Amino acid sequence: MPFARDLAAHGDRIALITPSGEVTYRALAERVAATAERLGPARRLVLLAGANRAESLVIHLAALAGGHPVLLVPGDSTATIDALTAAYDPDVIARPDDHGSWALHERHRTSAHTLHRDLALLLSTSGSTGSPKLVRLSHDNLQANAESIAGYLGIRQTDRAATTLPLHYCYGLSVVHSHLLRGAGLILTERSVADTAFWEEFRAARGTALAGVPYTFDLLDRVGFAHMRLPHLRYVTQAGGRLAPERVAAYAELGRKSGWELFVMYGQTEATARMAYLPPALAHERPESIGIPVPGGSFRLRPVDGIAGPDTGELVYSGPNVMLGYAETPADLALGRTLEELPTGDIARRAPDGLYEIVGRRSRFIKILGLRLDPHRIEAQLEGHGIRAACVGDDDALAVVTARPAGADTSAVRRLVSEGCGLPPHAIRVLPVSELPRLASGKTDYEAVRRLARGTQDPTPAPGDDLCALYSEILDRTDVTEDSSFVSLGGDSLSYVEMSLRLEQILGVLPADWHTTPIGRLRTPAAQCTPSAVPRRGLRRSLETGIALRAVGIVLVVGSHIPVFLVQGGAHVLLGVAGYNFARFHLSVGERGERLRRMGRSIARIAVPSMVWIAFALLLTREYDLANVVLANSLFEQDNSDPEWRYWFVEALVHFLAGLAVLLSIPWLHRTERRHPFGFALALVALGLVGRYDPWGLAHVRFHLSPTVVFFLFALGWAAARARTPVQRLLLTAVALVTVPGLFPGEQTLRTSVVLGGLLLLLWVPALPSIDPVNRLAGVLAGSSLYIYLTHFHVYPHLRDHSPVAALLVSLICGVAYGAMATRLTSRLLSSLQALTRQSALRTSLTPDAARGG
């Protein structure tokens, strides 16, 4: 394999950009050579658990360089690894050990198989299952395919492509091979494009290339890709299924305006990945076409019975990248080439301009009630009406599984299908689901669709199914998929506490970036979800510092007001935590409109229960006025009486969020924050420090409670969430140590120390050692901290003279109860409004006039 053997020829150019650092081609070549030496000179069958990590890639390249056939399987599917191990008895298994490092388990010193001299790679035709049917690819196949792709894409040494697709998927693998061939760089990442951290890595690495299947483009739409600034992006490639022509045209136009090119490609695993591509210059005017054969390949159209039309037939491909053939047993590994050309199974036509168009799928044609139907065409027609669907059928009925929320108007979908294909409505079954089932490659999982259509479920839950249900429950969402994350689903600080603690019970260990990690990447074996796997009382765990500070902070606030003790500063610590959470949850979304919507929801979730409670307290006690109710007390000149200032914390928080929403609604400020997240936060800290020292006399009579004065604490929390390096954290530490002292009137060393301690913990200690009962208690208190703050002023006065400790406990309990009631009512209200909106939108989009294009 020349491209695997000649890595050192690219010298000190950067080959890999990984989360742990960069790897040059020279260093990569040394690691590949060392691993090849471990594999030995005798050819052996190597089963490799694929992953977008340097260790996995090194083993893959070492096996290719040493002539060892590689059986590449999904690294996150133990069932697939076990099934193919049993079916093919590999000589070596390369997979992660218990510590996450790739280990070589040598099962046979010499191969147990007869391996054909041309055999280089074995890939599954499905990309996810443990089916023993594999595609046999040769060294020449891999080299020719890499050279062809590198040629028509014009890959340069300066290019850097992100691994947006799995290594075990032929499309993802072709990205790796073609870029290594040209000495280009690979941004090795396992993050989803729906993850904000992916785009931070991509920009930092000066990424030039993105690859995606149709589902990837769905995710790009969700994260606001059209508005992202990616100055080094040169080209975007699409394959792995049909992308609707209007979307091809839209992305081609977006690329033209943004300075990058869109390559729409067509291929199959049996052709080592690629057979055709649409030149970018034609993408806008011919978006329905798959284009022309790749360099070195050619097409012919084979007549098909029952399909008439000029220049129409089954598409047959020839070229040096056509596989050797299939393998279904270990004996097939000894076979050489068993076919010279590849019948694709697709029905295509050659247009007068020489471009090819796919018009149907031969193997998917079905006959229902005597009518011959093409499910692919039905899916395309529904997509034209904004409905994502997967169709399967038998002799009696067509099943249409639609990606629509529960409660969708199935009769409208049935009518559209009936009018489009001629089937009577009674022969069409419509099943709405929150999201179409997908393979790891992002393609529709038609086997899972068939199970849904039959009304049965896979006895082995897909990875993440249990977590999807948990996310749906806590966030009250019906559109949860394995590509969703807590942040992408709109999670905020109010739901974060419950989510993190429930997840830790399932996962055992919670990753630091779980809130931005797609569900599919969170490790969730089914055994972990059984009752026996629930942590035992007293089991050692960790507690996120932000949650601990919220719990301790609110106890300090209430306890000092009674007083049970006098340890002040808890509310000011909570302001820092609020800024920290704001950056984590609201700023992790890239698209400006979605950011603003989330900020609006967050403001409402704080302001509405606060205003309701203060209005109730006003009617009950007459201690407040209208300015308090509308959270505007600090905007008016007031005296120093205690009741007027009780809710300063809530006022400040709402004012901060509203002001920031206005700032980030300005496009250039939004773009600046996305490009320079820490620098932007540092600028806000600087702005906050101006208010901290109040040069213009804006602060009211209670200086340390004024929003303009305490904003710097919120900004410091924001910056703490954005700090990525020790130098950045040291800078913020210095700022805190200099500016917090002197904030409070008089000599309040303990209060100052509490605030400094909280801020420094946020900066330097992501989690604290804990045990399960403490986690549960902290979760309840932290999740209800806002409501405890609101209610405690009108609870403890009735009990403190009798028992200060009882006053503290009852205040906490009443706040938790109010929080549970407010959260439940708010969730029901929002769910009802969302359901009404969705149903109205669906009825509007599927009226008879709309269905006919009118």
CSV table of N, CA and C in Angstrom, one decimal, residues 439-573:
chain,number,residue,atom,x,y,z
A,439,LEU,N,-28.2,4.2,10.9
A,439,LEU,CA,-27.0,3.4,11.2
A,439,LEU,C,-25.9,4.4,11.7
A,440,ALA,N,-24.8,3.8,12.1
A,440,ALA,CA,-23.7,4.7,12.6
A,440,ALA,C,-23.2,5.6,11.5
A,441,SER,N,-23.4,5.2,10.2
A,441,SER,CA,-22.9,6.1,9.1
A,441,SER,C,-23.9,7.3,8.9
A,442,GLY,N,-25.1,7.3,9.5
A,442,GLY,CA,-26.0,8.3,9.3
A,442,GLY,C,-27.1,7.9,8.3
A,443,LYS,N,-27.0,6.8,7.6
A,443,LYS,CA,-28.0,6.3,6.7
A,443,LYS,C,-29.2,5.8,7.4
A,444,THR,N,-30.3,5.8,6.8
A,444,THR,CA,-31.5,5.2,7.4
A,444,THR,C,-31.3,3.7,7.6
A,445,ASP,N,-31.7,3.2,8.8
A,445,ASP,CA,-31.6,1.8,9.1
A,445,ASP,C,-32.9,1.1,8.7
A,446,TYR,N,-32.9,0.6,7.5
A,446,TYR,CA,-34.2,0.0,7.0
A,446,TYR,C,-34.6,-1.3,7.7
A,447,GLU,N,-33.7,-2.0,8.3
A,447,GLU,CA,-34.0,-3.2,9.1
A,447,GLU,C,-34.8,-2.7,10.3
A,448,ALA,N,-34.4,-1.7,10.9
A,448,ALA,CA,-35.1,-1.1,12.1
A,448,ALA,C,-36.4,-0.6,11.7
A,449,VAL,N,-36.5,0.0,10.5
A,449,VAL,CA,-37.8,0.5,10.0
A,449,VAL,C,-38.8,-0.6,9.8
A,450,ARG,N,-38.3,-1.7,9.3
A,450,ARG,CA,-39.1,-2.9,9.1
A,450,ARG,C,-39.6,-3.4,10.4
A,451,ARG,N,-38.8,-3.4,11.4
A,451,ARG,CA,-39.2,-3.9,12.7
A,451,ARG,C,-40.3,-2.9,13.3
A,452,LEU,N,-40.1,-1.6,13.1
A,452,LEU,CA,-41.2,-0.7,13.5
A,452,LEU,C,-42.5,-0.9,12.8
A,453,ALA,N,-42.4,-1.2,11.5
A,453,ALA,CA,-43.6,-1.4,10.7
A,453,ALA,C,-44.3,-2.7,11.1
A,454,ARG,N,-43.5,-3.7,11.5
A,454,ARG,CA,-44.2,-4.9,12.0
A,454,ARG,C,-44.7,-4.8,13.4
A,455,GLY,N,-44.4,-3.7,14.1
A,455,GLY,CA,-44.9,-3.5,15.4
A,455,GLY,C,-44.1,-4.2,16.4
A,456,THR,N,-42.8,-4.6,16.1
A,456,THR,CA,-41.9,-5.3,17.0
A,456,THR,C,-40.7,-4.4,17.3
A,457,GLN,N,-40.1,-4.8,18.3
A,457,GLN,CA,-38.9,-4.0,18.7
A,457,GLN,C,-37.7,-5.0,18.8
A,458,ASP,N,-36.5,-4.4,18.5
A,458,ASP,CA,-35.3,-5.2,18.6
A,458,ASP,C,-35.1,-5.6,20.1
A,459,PRO,N,-34.9,-6.9,20.3
A,459,PRO,CA,-34.7,-7.4,21.7
A,459,PRO,C,-33.5,-6.8,22.3
A,460,THR,N,-32.5,-6.4,21.5
A,460,THR,CA,-31.3,-5.7,22.0
A,460,THR,C,-31.4,-4.2,21.8
A,461,PRO,N,-31.6,-3.5,22.8
A,461,PRO,CA,-31.8,-2.0,22.6
A,461,PRO,C,-30.6,-1.4,22.0
A,462,ALA,N,-30.8,-0.4,21.1
A,462,ALA,CA,-29.7,0.2,20.5
A,462,ALA,C,-29.0,1.1,21.5
A,463,PRO,N,-27.6,1.3,21.4
A,463,PRO,CA,-26.9,2.1,22.3
A,463,PRO,C,-27.5,3.5,22.4
A,464,GLY,N,-27.8,3.9,23.7
A,464,GLY,CA,-28.3,5.2,23.9
A,464,GLY,C,-29.8,5.3,24.0
A,465,ASP,N,-30.5,4.2,23.6
A,465,ASP,CA,-32.0,4.2,23.7
A,465,ASP,C,-32.5,4.6,25.1
A,466,ASP,N,-31.9,4.0,26.1
A,466,ASP,CA,-32.3,4.4,27.5
A,466,ASP,C,-32.0,5.8,27.8
A,467,LEU,N,-30.9,6.3,27.3
A,467,LEU,CA,-30.6,7.7,27.6
A,467,LEU,C,-31.5,8.7,26.8
A,468,CYS,N,-31.9,8.3,25.6
A,468,CYS,CA,-32.8,9.1,24.8
A,468,CYS,C,-34.1,9.3,25.6
A,469,ALA,N,-34.6,8.2,26.2
A,469,ALA,CA,-35.8,8.2,27.0
A,469,ALA,C,-35.6,9.1,28.2
A,470,LEU,N,-34.4,9.1,28.8
A,470,LEU,CA,-34.2,9.9,30.0
A,470,LEU,C,-34.1,11.4,29.6
A,471,TYR,N,-33.5,11.7,28.5
A,471,TYR,CA,-33.4,13.1,28.0
A,471,TYR,C,-34.8,13.6,27.7
A,472,SER,N,-35.6,12.7,27.0
A,472,SER,CA,-37.0,13.1,26.7
A,472,SER,C,-37.8,13.4,27.9
A,473,GLU,N,-37.6,12.6,29.0
A,473,GLU,CA,-38.4,12.8,30.2
A,473,GLU,C,-38.0,14.1,30.9
A,474,ILE,N,-36.7,14.3,31.0
A,474,ILE,CA,-36.3,15.5,31.8
A,474,ILE,C,-36.4,16.8,31.1
A,475,LEU,N,-36.1,16.8,29.7
A,475,LEU,CA,-36.2,18.0,28.9
A,475,LEU,C,-37.5,18.2,28.2
A,476,ASP,N,-38.4,17.1,28.4
A,476,ASP,CA,-39.7,17.2,27.8
A,476,ASP,C,-39.6,17.5,26.3
A,477,ARG,N,-38.8,16.7,25.6
A,477,ARG,CA,-38.6,16.8,24.2
A,477,ARG,C,-39.0,15.5,23.5
A,478,THR,N,-39.6,15.5,22.3
A,478,THR,CA,-39.9,14.3,21.5
A,478,THR,C,-39.0,14.1,20.4
A,479,ASP,N,-38.0,15.0,20.2
A,479,ASP,CA,-37.1,14.9,19.0
A,479,ASP,C,-35.7,14.5,19.4
A,480,VAL,N,-35.6,13.7,20.5
A,480,VAL,CA,-34.3,13.3,21.0
A,480,VAL,C,-33.7,12.1,20.1
A,481,THR,N,-32.5,12.3,19.6
A,481,THR,CA,-31.8,11.2,18.9
A,481,THR,C,-30.4,11.0,19.5
A,482,GLU,N,-29.7,10.0,19.0
A,482,GLU,CA,-28.3,9.8,19.5
A,482,GLU,C,-27.4,10.9,19.2
A,483,ASP,N,-27.7,11.8,18.2
A,483,ASP,CA,-26.9,12.9,17.9
A,483,ASP,C,-27.2,14.1,18.7
A,484,SER,N,-28.2,14.0,19.5
A,484,SER,CA,-28.6,15.1,20.4
A,484,SER,C,-27.7,15.2,21.6
A,485,SER,N,-27.5,16.4,22.1
A,485,SER,CA,-26.8,16.6,23.4
A,485,SER,C,-27.7,17.4,24.3
A,486,PHE,N,-27.3,17.5,25.6
A,486,PHE,CA,-28.1,18.3,26.5
A,486,PHE,C,-28.2,19.7,26.1
A,487,VAL,N,-27.1,20.3,25.6
A,487,VAL,CA,-27.1,21.7,25.1
A,487,VAL,C,-28.0,21.8,23.9
A,488,SER,N,-27.8,20.9,22.9
A,488,SER,CA,-28.5,21.0,21.6
A,488,SER,C,-30.0,20.9,21.8
A,489,LEU,N,-30.4,20.2,22.9
A,489,LEU,CA,-31.9,20.1,23.2
A,489,LEU,C,-32.4,21.2,24.0
A,490,GLY,N,-31.6,22.2,24.3
A,490,GLY,CA,-32.1,23.4,25.0
A,490,GLY,C,-32.0,23.2,26.5
A,491,GLY,N,-31.2,22.3,27.0
A,491,GLY,CA,-31.0,22.2,28.5
A,491,GLY,C,-30.4,23.4,29.1
A,492,ASP,N,-30.8,23.7,30.3
A,492,ASP,CA,-30.3,24.9,31.0
A,492,ASP,C,-29.9,24.5,32.4
A,493,SER,N,-29.5,25.5,33.2
A,493,SER,CA,-29.0,25.3,34.5
A,493,SER,C,-30.1,24.7,35.4
A,494,LEU,N,-31.4,25.0,35.1
A,494,LEU,CA,-32.5,24.4,36.0
A,494,LEU,C,-32.7,22.9,35.8
A,495,SER,N,-32.4,22.4,34.6
A,495,SER,CA,-32.6,21.0,34.4
A,495,SER,C,-31.2,20.3,34.4
A,496,TYR,N,-30.1,21.0,34.4
A,496,TYR,CA,-28.8,20.4,34.4
A,496,TYR,C,-28.5,19.6,35.6
A,497,VAL,N,-29.0,20.0,36.8
A,497,VAL,CA,-28.6,19.3,38.0
A,497,VAL,C,-29.3,17.9,38.0
A,498,GLU,N,-30.6,17.8,37.7
A,498,GLU,CA,-31.3,16.5,37.7
A,498,GLU,C,-30.7,15.6,36.6
A,499,MET,N,-30.4,16.2,35.5
A,499,MET,CA,-29.9,15.4,34.4
A,499,MET,C,-28.5,14.8,34.7
A,500,SER,N,-27.6,15.6,35.3
A,500,SER,CA,-26.3,15.1,35.6
A,500,SER,C,-26.3,14.0,36.6
A,501,LEU,N,-27.1,14.2,37.6
A,501,LEU,CA,-27.2,13.1,38.7
A,501,LEU,C,-27.8,11.9,38.2
A,502,ARG,N,-28.9,12.0,37.4
A,502,ARG,CA,-29.5,10.8,36.8
A,502,ARG,C,-28.6,10.1,35.9
A,503,LEU,N,-27.8,10.8,35.1
A,503,LEU,CA,-26.9,10.2,34.2
A,503,LEU,C,-25.8,9.5,34.9
A,504,GLU,N,-25.3,10.1,36.0
A,504,GLU,CA,-24.2,9.4,36.7
A,504,GLU,C,-24.7,8.1,37.3
A,505,GLN,N,-26.0,8.0,37.7
A,505,GLN,CA,-26.5,6.7,38.2
A,505,GLN,C,-26.4,5.6,37.1
A,506,ILE,N,-26.6,6.0,35.8
A,506,ILE,CA,-26.6,5.1,34.7
A,506,ILE,C,-25.2,4.8,34.3
A,507,LEU,N,-24.4,5.9,34.1
A,507,LEU,CA,-23.1,5.7,33.5
A,507,LEU,C,-22.0,5.3,34.5
A,508,GLY,N,-22.2,5.7,35.8
A,508,GLY,CA,-21.2,5.4,36.7
A,508,GLY,C,-20.1,6.5,36.8
A,509,VAL,N,-19.6,6.9,35.7
A,509,VAL,CA,-18.6,8.0,35.6
A,509,VAL,C,-19.1,9.0,34.5
A,510,LEU,N,-19.2,10.2,34.9
A,510,LEU,CA,-19.8,11.2,34.0
A,510,LEU,C,-18.7,12.0,33.4
A,511,PRO,N,-18.6,12.0,32.0
A,511,PRO,CA,-17.5,12.8,31.4
A,511,PRO,C,-17.7,14.3,31.7
A,512,ALA,N,-16.6,15.0,31.7
A,512,ALA,CA,-16.6,16.5,32.1
A,512,ALA,C,-17.4,17.3,31.1
A,513,ASP,N,-17.4,16.8,29.8
A,513,ASP,CA,-18.1,17.6,28.7
A,513,ASP,C,-19.4,16.9,28.3
A,514,TRP,N,-20.0,16.1,29.3
A,514,TRP,CA,-21.2,15.4,28.9
A,514,TRP,C,-22.3,16.2,28.4
A,515,HIS,N,-22.4,17.5,28.8
A,515,HIS,CA,-23.5,18.3,28.4
A,515,HIS,C,-23.5,18.7,26.9
A,516,THR,N,-22.3,18.6,26.3
A,516,THR,CA,-22.2,18.9,24.9
A,516,THR,C,-21.9,17.6,24.1
A,517,THR,N,-21.8,16.5,24.8
A,517,THR,CA,-21.5,15.2,24.1
A,517,THR,C,-22.8,14.6,23.6
A,518,PRO,N,-22.8,14.2,22.3
A,518,PRO,CA,-24.0,13.5,21.7
A,518,PRO,C,-24.3,12.2,22.5
A,519,ILE,N,-25.6,11.9,22.7
A,519,ILE,CA,-26.0,10.8,23.4
A,519,ILE,C,-25.4,9.5,22.9
A,520,GLY,N,-25.2,9.4,21.6
A,520,GLY,CA,-24.7,8.2,21.0
A,520,GLY,C,-23.2,7.9,21.5
A,521,ARG,N,-22.5,8.9,21.9
A,521,ARG,CA,-21.1,8.8,22.4
A,521,ARG,C,-21.0,8.5,23.9
A,522,LEU,N,-22.1,8.6,24.6
A,522,LEU,CA,-22.1,8.3,26.0
A,522,LEU,C,-22.2,6.8,26.1
A,523,ARG,N,-21.4,6.2,26.9
A,523,ARG,CA,-21.3,4.7,27.0
A,523,ARG,C,-22.4,4.2,27.9
A,524,THR,N,-23.3,3.4,27.3
A,524,THR,CA,-24.5,3.0,28.0
A,524,THR,C,-24.8,1.5,27.7
A,525,PRO,N,-24.0,0.6,28.1
A,525,PRO,CA,-24.4,-0.8,28.0
A,525,PRO,C,-25.7,-1.1,28.7
A,526,ALA,N,-26.5,-2.0,28.1
A,526,ALA,CA,-27.8,-2.3,28.7
A,526,ALA,C,-27.7,-2.8,30.2
A,527,ALA,N,-26.6,-3.5,30.5
A,527,ALA,CA,-26.5,-4.0,31.9
A,527,ALA,C,-26.4,-2.9,32.9
A,528,GLN,N,-25.9,-1.7,32.5
A,528,GLN,CA,-25.8,-0.6,33.4
A,528,GLN,C,-27.1,0.0,33.8
A,529,CYS,N,-28.2,-0.3,33.0
A,529,CYS,CA,-29.5,0.3,33.3
A,529,CYS,C,-30.4,-0.7,34.1
A,530,THR,N,-29.9,-1.8,34.5
A,530,THR,CA,-30.7,-2.7,35.3
A,530,THR,C,-30.7,-2.3,36.7
A,531,PRO,N,-31.8,-2.7,37.5
A,531,PRO,CA,-31.8,-2.3,38.9
A,531,PRO,C,-30.6,-2.6,39.7
A,532,SER,N,-30.0,-3.7,39.3
A,532,SER,CA,-28.8,-4.1,40.1
A,532,SER,C,-27.6,-3.2,39.9
A,533,ALA,N,-27.7,-2.4,38.8
A,533,ALA,CA,-26.6,-1.5,38.5
A,533,ALA,C,-26.8,-0.1,39.2
A,534,VAL,N,-27.9,0.1,39.8
A,534,VAL,CA,-28.1,1.4,40.5
A,534,VAL,C,-27.1,1.5,41.7
A,535,PRO,N,-26.4,2.6,41.8
A,535,PRO,CA,-25.4,2.7,42.8
A,535,PRO,C,-25.9,2.4,44.2
A,536,ARG,N,-25.1,1.7,45.0
A,536,ARG,CA,-25.5,1.3,46.4
A,536,ARG,C,-25.3,2.6,47.2
A,537,ARG,N,-26.0,2.6,48.3
A,537,ARG,CA,-25.9,3.8,49.2
A,537,ARG,C,-24.5,3.9,49.7
A,538,GLY,N,-23.9,5.1,49.7
A,538,GLY,CA,-22.6,5.2,50.2
A,538,GLY,C,-21.5,5.1,49.1
A,539,LEU,N,-21.9,4.7,47.9
A,539,LEU,CA,-20.8,4.5,46.8
A,539,LEU,C,-20.1,5.8,46.6
A,540,ARG,N,-18.8,5.8,46.5
A,540,ARG,CA,-18.0,7.0,46.2
A,540,ARG,C,-18.3,7.5,44.8
A,541,ARG,N,-18.5,8.8,44.7
A,541,ARG,CA,-18.8,9.4,43.4
A,541,ARG,C,-18.1,10.8,43.4
A,542,SER,N,-18.4,11.5,42.3
A,542,SER,CA,-17.9,12.9,42.3
A,542,SER,C,-19.1,13.8,42.1
A,543,LEU,N,-19.0,15.0,42.5
A,543,LEU,CA,-20.1,16.0,42.4
A,543,LEU,C,-19.5,17.2,41.7
A,544,GLU,N,-20.2,17.6,40.6
A,544,GLU,CA,-19.7,18.8,39.9
A,544,GLU,C,-19.7,20.0,40.8
A,545,THR,N,-18.6,20.8,40.7
A,545,THR,CA,-18.4,21.9,41.5
A,545,THR,C,-19.5,22.9,41.4
A,546,GLY,N,-20.0,23.1,40.2
A,546,GLY,CA,-21.1,24.1,40.0
A,546,GLY,C,-22.3,23.7,40.8
A,547,ILE,N,-22.7,22.4,40.8
A,547,ILE,CA,-23.8,21.9,41.6
A,547,ILE,C,-23.6,22.0,43.1
A,548,ALA,N,-22.4,21.7,43.5
A,548,ALA,CA,-22.0,21.8,44.9
A,548,ALA,C,-22.1,23.2,45.4
A,549,LEU,N,-21.6,24.2,44.6
A,549,LEU,CA,-21.7,25.6,45.0
A,549,LEU,C,-23.1,26.1,45.0
A,550,ARG,N,-24.0,25.7,44.1
A,550,ARG,CA,-25.4,26.1,44.2
A,550,ARG,C,-26.0,25.6,45.4
A,551,ALA,N,-25.8,24.3,45.8
A,551,ALA,CA,-26.4,23.8,47.0
A,551,ALA,C,-25.9,24.4,48.3
A,552,VAL,N,-24.6,24.6,48.4
A,552,VAL,CA,-24.0,25.2,49.6
A,552,VAL,C,-24.4,26.7,49.6
A,553,GLY,N,-24.3,27.3,48.5
A,553,GLY,CA,-24.6,28.8,48.4
A,553,GLY,C,-26.0,29.1,48.9
A,554,ILE,N,-27.0,28.3,48.5
A,554,ILE,CA,-28.4,28.6,48.9
A,554,ILE,C,-28.6,28.3,50.4
A,555,VAL,N,-27.9,27.3,50.9
A,555,VAL,CA,-28.0,27.0,52.4
A,555,VAL,C,-27.3,28.2,53.1
A,556,LEU,N,-26.2,28.7,52.7
A,556,LEU,CA,-25.6,29.8,53.3
A,556,LEU,C,-26.5,31.0,53.3
A,557,VAL,N,-27.1,31.3,52.2
A,557,VAL,CA,-28.0,32.5,52.1
A,557,VAL,C,-29.1,32.3,53.1
A,558,VAL,N,-29.8,31.2,53.1
A,558,VAL,CA,-31.0,31.0,54.1
A,558,VAL,C,-30.5,31.0,55.5
A,559,GLY,N,-29.4,30.2,55.8
A,559,GLY,CA,-29.0,30.1,57.1
A,559,GLY,C,-28.5,31.4,57.7
A,560,SER,N,-27.9,32.3,56.9
A,560,SER,CA,-27.4,33.6,57.4
A,560,SER,C,-28.5,34.6,57.6
A,561,HIS,N,-29.6,34.4,56.8
A,561,HIS,CA,-30.7,35.3,57.0
A,561,HIS,C,-31.5,35.0,58.2
A,562,ILE,N,-31.5,33.8,58.7
A,562,ILE,CA,-32.4,33.4,59.9
A,562,ILE,C,-32.0,34.1,61.1
A,563,PRO,N,-30.8,34.2,61.7
A,563,PRO,CA,-29.6,33.4,61.3
A,563,PRO,C,-29.4,32.1,62.1
A,564,VAL,N,-29.0,31.0,61.5
A,564,VAL,CA,-28.5,29.9,62.2
A,564,VAL,C,-27.0,30.0,62.4
A,565,PHE,N,-26.4,30.6,61.4
A,565,PHE,CA,-25.0,31.0,61.4
A,565,PHE,C,-24.9,32.3,60.6
A,566,LEU,N,-23.7,32.8,60.6
A,566,LEU,CA,-23.5,34.1,59.8
A,566,LEU,C,-22.3,33.9,58.9
A,567,VAL,N,-22.5,33.2,57.8
A,567,VAL,CA,-21.5,33.0,56.8
A,567,VAL,C,-22.1,33.6,55.5
A,568,GLN,N,-21.8,34.8,55.2
A,568,GLN,CA,-22.4,35.5,54.1
A,568,GLN,C,-21.6,35.3,52.8
A,569,GLY,N,-22.1,35.7,51.7
A,569,GLY,CA,-21.4,35.7,50.4
A,569,GLY,C,-22.0,34.6,49.5
A,570,GLY,N,-22.9,33.8,50.0
A,570,GLY,CA,-23.5,32.7,49.1
A,570,GLY,C,-24.1,33.3,47.9
A,571,ALA,N,-24.9,34.4,48.0
A,571,ALA,CA,-25.6,34.9,46.8
A,571,ALA,C,-24.6,35.4,45.7
A,572,HIS,N,-23.5,36.0,46.2
A,572,HIS,CA,-22.5,36.5,45.2
A,572,HIS,C,-21.8,35.3,44.6
A,573,VAL,N,-21.6,34.2,45.3
A,573,VAL,CA,-21.0,33.0,44.6
A,573,VAL,C,-22.0,32.5,43.6
